[in-house]
């Protein structure tokens, strides 16, 4: 493989994954984890980690079915492209656009504490899920009687009352589960 590297990502952020090779000329499929799939091409440079960080230079890309195929500088055949299969595509966090006040990226609210409007601690955010109707906040449950995660609809103002980035705290209109006596 002919990719040169002297850089590493600063605050690595996962934005996609390499899939299988495509054709014999070194093209490879990728899967975008960005909200708008094509936005993955707005964030460069890309990096991957395989024993060491390697910087990737995308020379060309095309939409192909439900994903994309890319041609990477230094990858000129199917065998070289195959070496990237299943590797994560990472960027430096600072390449993301600057946010306005009261805006945040999903990855920023992972590990935020969640309390309800009665100030009962519900747990920490472990993930978010995008669904057709609304996003879902997944909170690790802290109750001793039930270790199941809490799924809270991410509906701002109605259920998600406040996201405080200074205290890494989310306040929700949500009743915690009360144990039966």
Coordinates of N, CA and C in Angstrom, one line a residue:
X1 N 0.8 -1.2 0.0 CA 0.0 0.0 0.0 C 0.9 1.2 0.0
X2 N 0.6 2.3 -0.8 CA 1.5 3.4 -1.0 C 1.0 4.7 -0.3
X3 N 0.3 4.6 0.8 CA -0.2 5.8 1.5 C 0.9 6.3 2.5
X4 N 1.3 7.5 2.3 CA 2.3 8.1 3.3 C 1.6 8.8 4.4
X5 N 2.2 8.8 5.6 CA 1.5 9.4 6.7 C 2.6 10.0 7.7
X6 N 2.3 11.2 8.1 CA 3.1 11.7 9.2 C 2.1 12.4 10.2
X7 N 0.8 12.4 9.9 CA -0.2 13.1 10.7 C -1.0 12.0 11.4
X8 N -1.6 12.5 12.6 CA -2.6 11.7 13.3 C -3.8 12.5 13.6
X9 N -5.0 12.0 13.7 CA -6.1 12.8 14.0 C -6.1 13.4 15.4
X10 N -6.6 14.6 15.6 CA -6.6 15.2 16.9 C -8.1 15.0 17.4
X11 N -8.3 14.5 18.5 CA -9.6 14.1 19.0 C -10.4 13.3 17.9
X12 N -9.9 12.1 17.7 CA -10.5 11.2 16.6 C -12.0 11.1 16.8
X13 N -12.7 11.2 15.6 CA -14.2 11.1 15.6 C -14.5 10.2 14.4
X14 N -15.3 9.1 14.7 CA -15.7 8.2 13.7 C -16.8 8.7 12.9
X15 N -16.6 8.7 11.5 CA -17.6 9.2 10.6 C -18.0 8.2 9.6
X16 N -17.4 7.0 9.5 CA -17.7 6.1 8.5 C -16.9 4.8 8.6
X17 N -17.1 3.9 7.6 CA -16.4 2.7 7.6 C -16.1 2.3 6.1
X18 N -14.9 1.7 5.9 CA -14.6 1.1 4.6 C -15.3 -0.2 4.5
X19 N -15.9 -0.5 3.3 CA -16.5 -1.7 3.0 C -15.6 -2.6 2.1
X20 N -16.2 -3.4 1.2 CA -15.4 -4.2 0.4 C -14.9 -3.5 -0.8
X21 N -13.9 -4.1 -1.5 CA -13.3 -3.5 -2.7 C -14.3 -3.5 -3.8
X22 N -14.2 -2.6 -4.7 CA -15.2 -2.5 -5.8 C -14.4 -2.5 -7.1
X23 N -14.5 -3.5 -8.0 CA -13.8 -3.6 -9.2 C -12.3 -3.9 -9.0
X24 N -11.6 -3.8 -10.1 CA -10.2 -4.2 -10.1 C -9.2 -3.0 -10.0
X25 N -9.7 -1.8 -10.1 CA -8.8 -0.6 -10.2 C -8.6 0.1 -8.8
X26 N -9.0 -0.6 -7.7 CA -8.7 0.0 -6.4 C -9.8 0.8 -5.8
X27 N -11.0 0.8 -6.4 CA -12.1 1.5 -5.7 C -12.6 0.7 -4.5
X28 N -13.1 1.4 -3.5 CA -13.6 0.7 -2.3 C -14.9 1.3 -1.9
X29 N -15.8 0.5 -1.4 CA -17.1 1.0 -0.9 C -16.9 1.6 0.5
X30 N -17.7 2.7 0.8 CA -17.6 3.2 2.2 C -19.1 3.4 2.6
X31 N -19.2 3.4 3.9 CA -20.5 3.6 4.6 C -20.4 4.8 5.5
X32 N -21.2 5.8 5.2 CA -21.2 7.1 5.9 C -22.0 7.0 7.2
X33 N -21.5 7.5 8.3 CA -22.3 7.6 9.6 C -22.8 9.0 9.8
X34 N -22.5 9.9 8.9 CA -23.0 11.3 9.1 C -24.5 11.4 8.9
X35 N -25.1 12.4 9.5 CA -26.6 12.5 9.4 C -27.1 12.5 7.9
X36 N -26.5 13.4 7.1 CA -26.7 13.4 5.7 C -25.5 12.7 5.1
X37 N -25.8 11.5 4.5 CA -24.7 10.6 4.1 C -23.6 11.2 3.3
X38 N -24.0 12.1 2.4 CA -23.0 12.7 1.4 C -22.1 13.7 2.2
X39 N -22.5 14.1 3.4 CA -21.7 15.1 4.1 C -20.3 14.5 4.5
X40 N -20.2 13.2 4.5 CA -18.9 12.6 4.8 C -17.8 13.2 3.9
X41 N -18.1 13.7 2.7 CA -17.1 14.2 1.8 C -16.8 15.7 2.1
X42 N -17.5 16.3 3.2 CA -17.2 17.6 3.6 C -16.1 17.7 4.6
X43 N -15.7 16.5 5.2 CA -14.8 16.4 6.3 C -13.5 15.7 5.9
X44 N -12.5 16.5 5.7 CA -11.2 15.9 5.3 C -10.1 16.5 6.2
X45 N -9.0 15.9 6.4 CA -8.6 14.6 5.9 C -9.2 13.4 6.7
X46 N -9.3 12.3 6.0 CA -9.7 11.1 6.6 C -8.4 10.3 7.1
X47 N -8.7 9.5 8.2 CA -7.6 8.7 8.7 C -8.2 7.3 9.0
X48 N -7.3 6.3 9.0 CA -7.7 5.0 9.5 C -6.6 4.5 10.4
X49 N -6.9 3.5 11.3 CA -5.9 2.9 12.1 C -5.7 1.5 11.9
X50 N -4.5 1.1 11.5 CA -4.2 -0.3 11.3 C -2.7 -0.4 11.7
X51 N -2.4 -0.7 12.9 CA -1.1 -0.7 13.5 C -0.6 0.7 13.8
X52 N -1.0 1.6 12.9 CA -0.6 3.0 13.1 C -1.6 3.9 12.4
X53 N -1.7 5.2 12.7 CA -2.6 6.1 12.0 C -2.1 6.3 10.6
X54 N -3.0 6.3 9.7 CA -2.7 6.6 8.3 C -3.7 7.6 7.7
X55 N -3.1 8.6 7.1 CA -3.9 9.7 6.5 C -4.3 9.2 5.1
X56 N -5.6 9.5 4.7 CA -6.1 9.0 3.4 C -6.4 10.3 2.6
X57 N -6.1 10.2 1.3 CA -6.4 11.3 0.4 C -7.4 10.7 -0.7
X58 N -8.6 11.1 -0.6 CA -9.7 10.7 -1.6 C -9.5 11.4 -2.9
X59 N -9.2 10.7 -4.0 CA -9.0 11.3 -5.3 C -10.4 11.5 -6.0
X60 N -11.3 10.6 -5.8 CA -12.6 10.6 -6.5 C -13.6 9.8 -5.7
X61 N -14.9 10.1 -5.9 CA -15.9 9.4 -5.2 C -17.2 9.4 -6.1
X62 N -18.0 8.4 -5.9 CA -19.3 8.3 -6.7 C -20.3 7.7 -5.7
X63 N -21.6 8.1 -5.9 CA -22.7 7.4 -5.3 C -22.9 6.1 -5.9
X64 N -23.1 5.0 -5.2 CA -23.3 3.7 -5.7 C -24.4 3.0 -4.9
X65 N -25.5 2.8 -5.4 CA -26.7 2.2 -4.7 C -26.9 2.9 -3.4
X66 N -26.9 2.3 -2.2 CA -27.2 3.0 -1.0 C -26.0 3.5 -0.2
X67 N -24.8 3.5 -0.9 CA -23.6 4.0 -0.3 C -22.7 4.6 -1.3
X68 N -21.4 4.7 -1.1 CA -20.5 5.4 -2.0 C -19.3 4.5 -2.3
X69 N -18.7 4.8 -3.4 CA -17.4 4.1 -3.7 C -16.4 5.3 -3.8
X70 N -15.2 5.0 -3.4 CA -14.1 6.0 -3.4 C -12.9 5.5 -4.0
X71 N -12.1 6.4 -4.6 CA -10.8 6.0 -5.2 C -9.8 6.8 -4.4
X72 N -8.9 6.1 -3.7 CA -7.9 6.7 -2.8 C -6.5 6.8 -3.4
X73 N -5.9 7.9 -3.2 CA -4.5 8.1 -3.7 C -3.6 6.9 -3.2
X74 N -2.9 6.3 -4.0 CA -2.0 5.2 -3.6 C -2.6 3.8 -3.7
X75 N -3.9 3.7 -3.9 CA -4.6 2.4 -4.0 C -4.9 2.2 -5.4
X76 N -4.3 1.3 -6.1 CA -4.5 1.2 -7.5 C -5.0 -0.2 -8.0
X77 N -5.2 -1.1 -7.0 CA -5.7 -2.4 -7.4 C -6.6 -3.0 -6.3
X78 N -7.3 -4.0 -6.6 CA -8.2 -4.7 -5.7 C -7.6 -5.2 -4.4
X79 N -6.4 -5.7 -4.5 CA -5.7 -6.3 -3.3 C -5.4 -5.2 -2.3
X80 N -4.9 -4.0 -2.8 CA -4.6 -2.9 -1.9 C -5.9 -2.4 -1.2
X81 N -7.0 -2.3 -2.0 CA -8.3 -1.8 -1.5 C -8.8 -2.8 -0.5
X82 N -8.6 -4.1 -0.7 CA -9.2 -5.1 0.2 C -8.5 -4.9 1.6
X83 N -7.3 -4.4 1.7 CA -6.7 -4.2 3.0 C -7.4 -3.2 3.9
X84 N -8.2 -2.3 3.3 CA -9.0 -1.3 4.1 C -10.3 -1.8 4.6
X85 N -10.8 -3.0 4.1 CA -12.1 -3.5 4.4 C -12.3 -3.6 5.9
X86 N -13.4 -3.0 6.3 CA -13.9 -3.0 7.7 C -13.1 -2.0 8.6
X87 N -12.2 -1.2 8.1 CA -11.5 -0.2 8.9 C -12.4 1.0 9.0
X88 N -12.3 1.6 10.2 CA -13.1 2.8 10.5 C -12.5 4.1 9.8
X89 N -13.4 5.0 9.3 CA -13.0 6.2 8.8 C -13.1 7.3 9.9
X90 N -12.0 7.9 10.2 CA -11.9 8.9 11.3 C -11.5 10.2 10.8
X91 N -12.0 11.3 11.5 CA -11.5 12.6 11.2 C -11.1 13.3 12.5
X92 N -10.4 14.4 12.4 CA -10.1 15.2 13.6 C -11.4 16.0 13.9
X93 N -11.7 16.0 15.2 CA -13.0 16.7 15.6 C -13.0 18.2 15.2
X94 N -11.9 18.8 15.2 CA -11.9 20.3 14.8 C -12.3 20.6 13.4
X95 N -12.4 19.5 12.5 CA -12.8 19.7 11.1 C -14.3 19.9 11.0
X96 N -15.0 19.6 12.1 CA -16.5 19.8 12.0 C -16.8 21.3 12.1
X97 N -17.9 21.7 11.5 CA -18.3 23.1 11.5 C -18.5 23.6 12.9
X98 N -18.2 24.9 13.2 CA -18.4 25.5 14.5 C -19.9 25.6 14.7
X99 N -20.4 25.3 16.0 CA -21.8 25.4 16.3 C -22.2 26.7 16.9
X100 N -23.5 27.0 16.7 CA -24.0 28.2 17.4 C -24.3 27.9 18.8
X101 N -24.7 28.9 19.6 CA -25.0 28.7 21.0 C -26.2 27.7 21.1
X102 N -26.2 26.9 22.1 CA -27.2 25.9 22.3 C -27.3 24.8 21.2
X103 N -26.3 24.6 20.4 CA -26.2 23.5 19.5 C -25.1 22.6 19.9
X104 N -25.2 21.3 19.5 CA -24.3 20.3 20.0 C -24.3 19.2 18.9
X105 N -23.2 18.4 19.0 CA -23.2 17.2 18.2 C -23.6 16.0 19.0
X106 N -24.1 15.0 18.4 CA -24.6 13.8 19.2 C -23.4 13.3 20.1
X107 N -22.3 13.1 19.4 CA -21.2 12.5 20.2 C -20.8 13.4 21.4
X108 N -21.1 14.6 21.4 CA -20.8 15.5 22.5 C -21.6 15.2 23.8
X109 N -22.9 14.7 23.6 CA -23.7 14.4 24.7 C -23.7 13.0 25.3
X110 N -22.8 12.2 24.6 CA -22.6 10.8 25.2 C -21.9 11.0 26.5
X111 N -22.3 10.3 27.5 CA -21.8 10.4 28.9 C -22.4 11.6 29.7
X112 N -23.3 12.4 29.1 CA -24.0 13.4 29.9 C -24.9 12.7 30.9
X113 N -25.0 13.3 32.1 CA -25.9 12.8 33.1 C -27.3 13.2 32.8
X114 N -28.3 12.3 33.1 CA -29.7 12.6 32.8 C -30.5 12.6 34.1
X115 N -31.2 13.7 34.3 CA -32.1 13.8 35.5 C -33.5 14.2 34.9
X116 N -34.5 13.8 35.7 CA -35.8 14.3 35.3 C -36.1 15.6 36.0
X117 N -37.3 16.1 35.7 CA -37.6 17.5 36.2 C -37.8 17.5 37.7
X118 N -37.9 16.3 38.4 CA -37.9 16.2 39.8 C -36.5 16.1 40.4
X119 N -35.5 16.2 39.5 CA -34.1 16.1 39.9 C -33.7 14.7 40.3
X120 N -34.5 13.6 39.9 CA -34.1 12.2 40.1 C -33.1 11.8 39.0
X121 N -32.0 11.3 39.4 CA -30.9 10.9 38.5 C -31.4 9.6 37.8
X122 N -31.4 9.6 36.5 CA -31.8 8.5 35.7 C -30.6 7.7 35.2
X123 N -29.5 8.3 35.0 CA -28.3 7.6 34.4 C -27.5 8.4 33.5
X124 N -26.7 7.8 32.7 CA -25.8 8.5 31.7 C -26.2 8.1 30.3
X125 N -26.1 9.1 29.4 CA -26.4 8.8 28.0 C -25.3 7.9 27.5
X126 N -25.7 6.8 26.9 CA -24.8 5.8 26.3 C -24.8 5.8 24.7
X127 N -26.0 6.3 24.2 CA -26.1 6.3 22.7 C -27.3 7.1 22.3
X128 N -27.5 7.3 21.1 CA -28.6 7.9 20.5 C -29.0 7.1 19.2
X129 N -30.3 7.0 18.9 CA -30.7 6.2 17.8 C -31.6 7.2 16.9
X130 N -31.4 7.2 15.6 CA -32.2 7.9 14.7 C -33.3 7.0 14.3
X131 N -34.6 7.5 14.4 CA -35.7 6.7 13.9 C -36.5 7.6 13.0
X132 N -37.5 7.0 12.3 CA -38.3 7.8 11.3 C -39.0 9.0 12.0
X133 N -39.6 8.7 13.1 CA -40.4 9.8 13.8 C -39.6 10.8 14.6
X134 N -38.7 10.3 15.4 CA -37.9 11.1 16.3 C -36.7 10.3 16.7
X135 N -35.7 11.0 17.2 CA -34.5 10.4 17.7 C -34.8 9.9 19.1
X136 N -34.0 8.9 19.6 CA -34.1 8.3 20.9 C -32.8 8.4 21.7
X137 N -32.9 8.9 22.9 CA -31.8 9.0 23.8 C -31.8 7.7 24.6
X138 N -30.6 7.0 24.6 CA -30.5 5.8 25.4 C -29.7 6.1 26.6
X139 N -30.3 5.8 27.8 CA -29.7 6.1 29.0 C -29.5 4.8 29.8
X140 N -28.2 4.7 30.4 CA -28.0 3.5 31.2 C -28.8 3.7 32.5
X141 N -29.5 2.7 32.8 CA -30.4 2.7 34.0 C -29.6 2.5 35.3
X142 N -29.9 3.3 36.3 CA -29.1 3.2 37.5 C -29.9 2.5 38.6
X143 N -31.2 2.2 38.3 CA -32.0 1.5 39.4 C -31.5 0.1 39.6
X144 N -31.5 -0.3 40.9 CA -31.0 -1.6 41.2 C -31.9 -2.7 40.8
X145 N -33.2 -2.4 40.7 CA -34.2 -3.5 40.4 C -34.2 -3.8 38.9
X146 N -33.8 -2.9 38.1 CA -33.8 -3.1 36.6 C -32.6 -2.6 36.0
X147 N -31.9 -3.4 35.3 CA -30.6 -3.0 34.6 C -30.9 -2.7 33.2
X148 N -32.1 -2.6 32.7 CA -32.4 -2.3 31.3 C -32.2 -0.8 31.1
X149 N -31.8 -0.5 29.9 CA -31.6 0.9 29.5 C -32.9 1.6 29.4
X150 N -32.9 2.9 29.6 CA -34.1 3.7 29.4 C -34.0 4.4 28.0
X151 N -35.1 4.3 27.3 CA -35.2 4.9 26.0 C -36.1 6.1 26.1
X152 N -35.6 7.3 25.8 CA -36.3 8.5 26.0 C -36.4 9.2 24.6
X153 N -37.6 9.5 24.1 CA -37.7 10.2 22.8 C -37.0 11.5 22.9
X154 N -36.3 11.8 21.9 CA -35.5 13.1 21.9 C -36.4 14.1 21.2
X155 N -37.3 14.7 22.0 CA -38.2 15.7 21.5 C -38.0 16.9 22.3
X156 N -37.3 17.9 21.7 CA -36.8 19.1 22.5 C -38.0 19.9 22.9
X157 N -37.9 20.5 24.0 CA -38.9 21.4 24.7 C -40.0 20.6 25.3
X158 N -40.5 19.5 24.7 CA -41.6 18.7 25.3 C -41.0 17.7 26.2
X159 N -40.0 16.9 25.8 CA -39.5 15.9 26.7 C -38.0 16.3 27.1
X160 N -37.2 16.7 26.2 CA -35.9 17.1 26.5 C -36.0 18.6 26.9
X161 N -36.0 18.9 28.2 CA -36.2 20.2 28.7 C -35.0 21.1 28.6
X162 N -33.8 20.6 28.9 CA -32.6 21.4 28.8 C -31.4 20.5 28.6
X163 N -30.4 21.0 27.8 CA -29.1 20.3 27.7 C -28.1 21.4 28.1
X164 N -27.5 21.1 29.3 CA -26.5 22.0 29.8 C -25.1 21.5 29.6
X165 N -24.4 22.1 28.6 CA -23.1 21.6 28.2 C -22.0 21.9 29.3
X166 N -22.3 23.0 30.1 CA -21.3 23.4 31.1 C -21.2 22.3 32.2
X167 N -22.4 21.7 32.6 CA -22.5 20.7 33.6 C -22.6 19.3 33.1
X168 N -22.6 19.2 31.7 CA -22.8 17.9 31.1 C -24.0 17.2 31.7
X169 N -25.2 17.9 31.6 CA -26.4 17.5 32.2 C -27.6 17.7 31.3
X170 N -28.4 16.7 31.2 CA -29.7 16.8 30.4 C -30.9 16.6 31.3
X171 N -31.8 17.6 31.3 CA -33.0 17.5 32.1 C -34.2 17.1 31.2
X172 N -34.9 16.0 31.6 CA -36.0 15.5 30.8 C -37.3 15.5 31.6
X173 N -38.4 15.6 30.9 CA -39.7 15.4 31.4 C -40.0 13.9 31.3
X174 N -39.6 13.1 32.3 CA -39.7 11.7 32.2 C -39.7 11.1 33.6
X175 N -40.7 10.2 33.9 CA -40.8 9.6 35.2 C -39.9 8.4 35.3
X176 N -39.2 8.3 36.4 CA -38.4 7.1 36.5 C -39.2 6.0 37.0
X177 N -38.8 4.8 36.8 CA -39.5 3.6 37.2 C -39.5 3.4 38.7
X178 N -40.7 3.2 39.3 CA -40.7 3.1 40.7 C -40.9 1.6 41.1
X179 N -40.1 1.1 42.0 CA -40.2 -0.3 42.3 C -41.5 -0.7 43.0
X180 N -42.0 -1.9 42.7 CA -43.2 -2.3 43.4 C -42.9 -2.8 44.8
X181 N -43.8 -2.5 45.7 CA -43.6 -3.0 47.1 C -44.5 -4.1 47.5

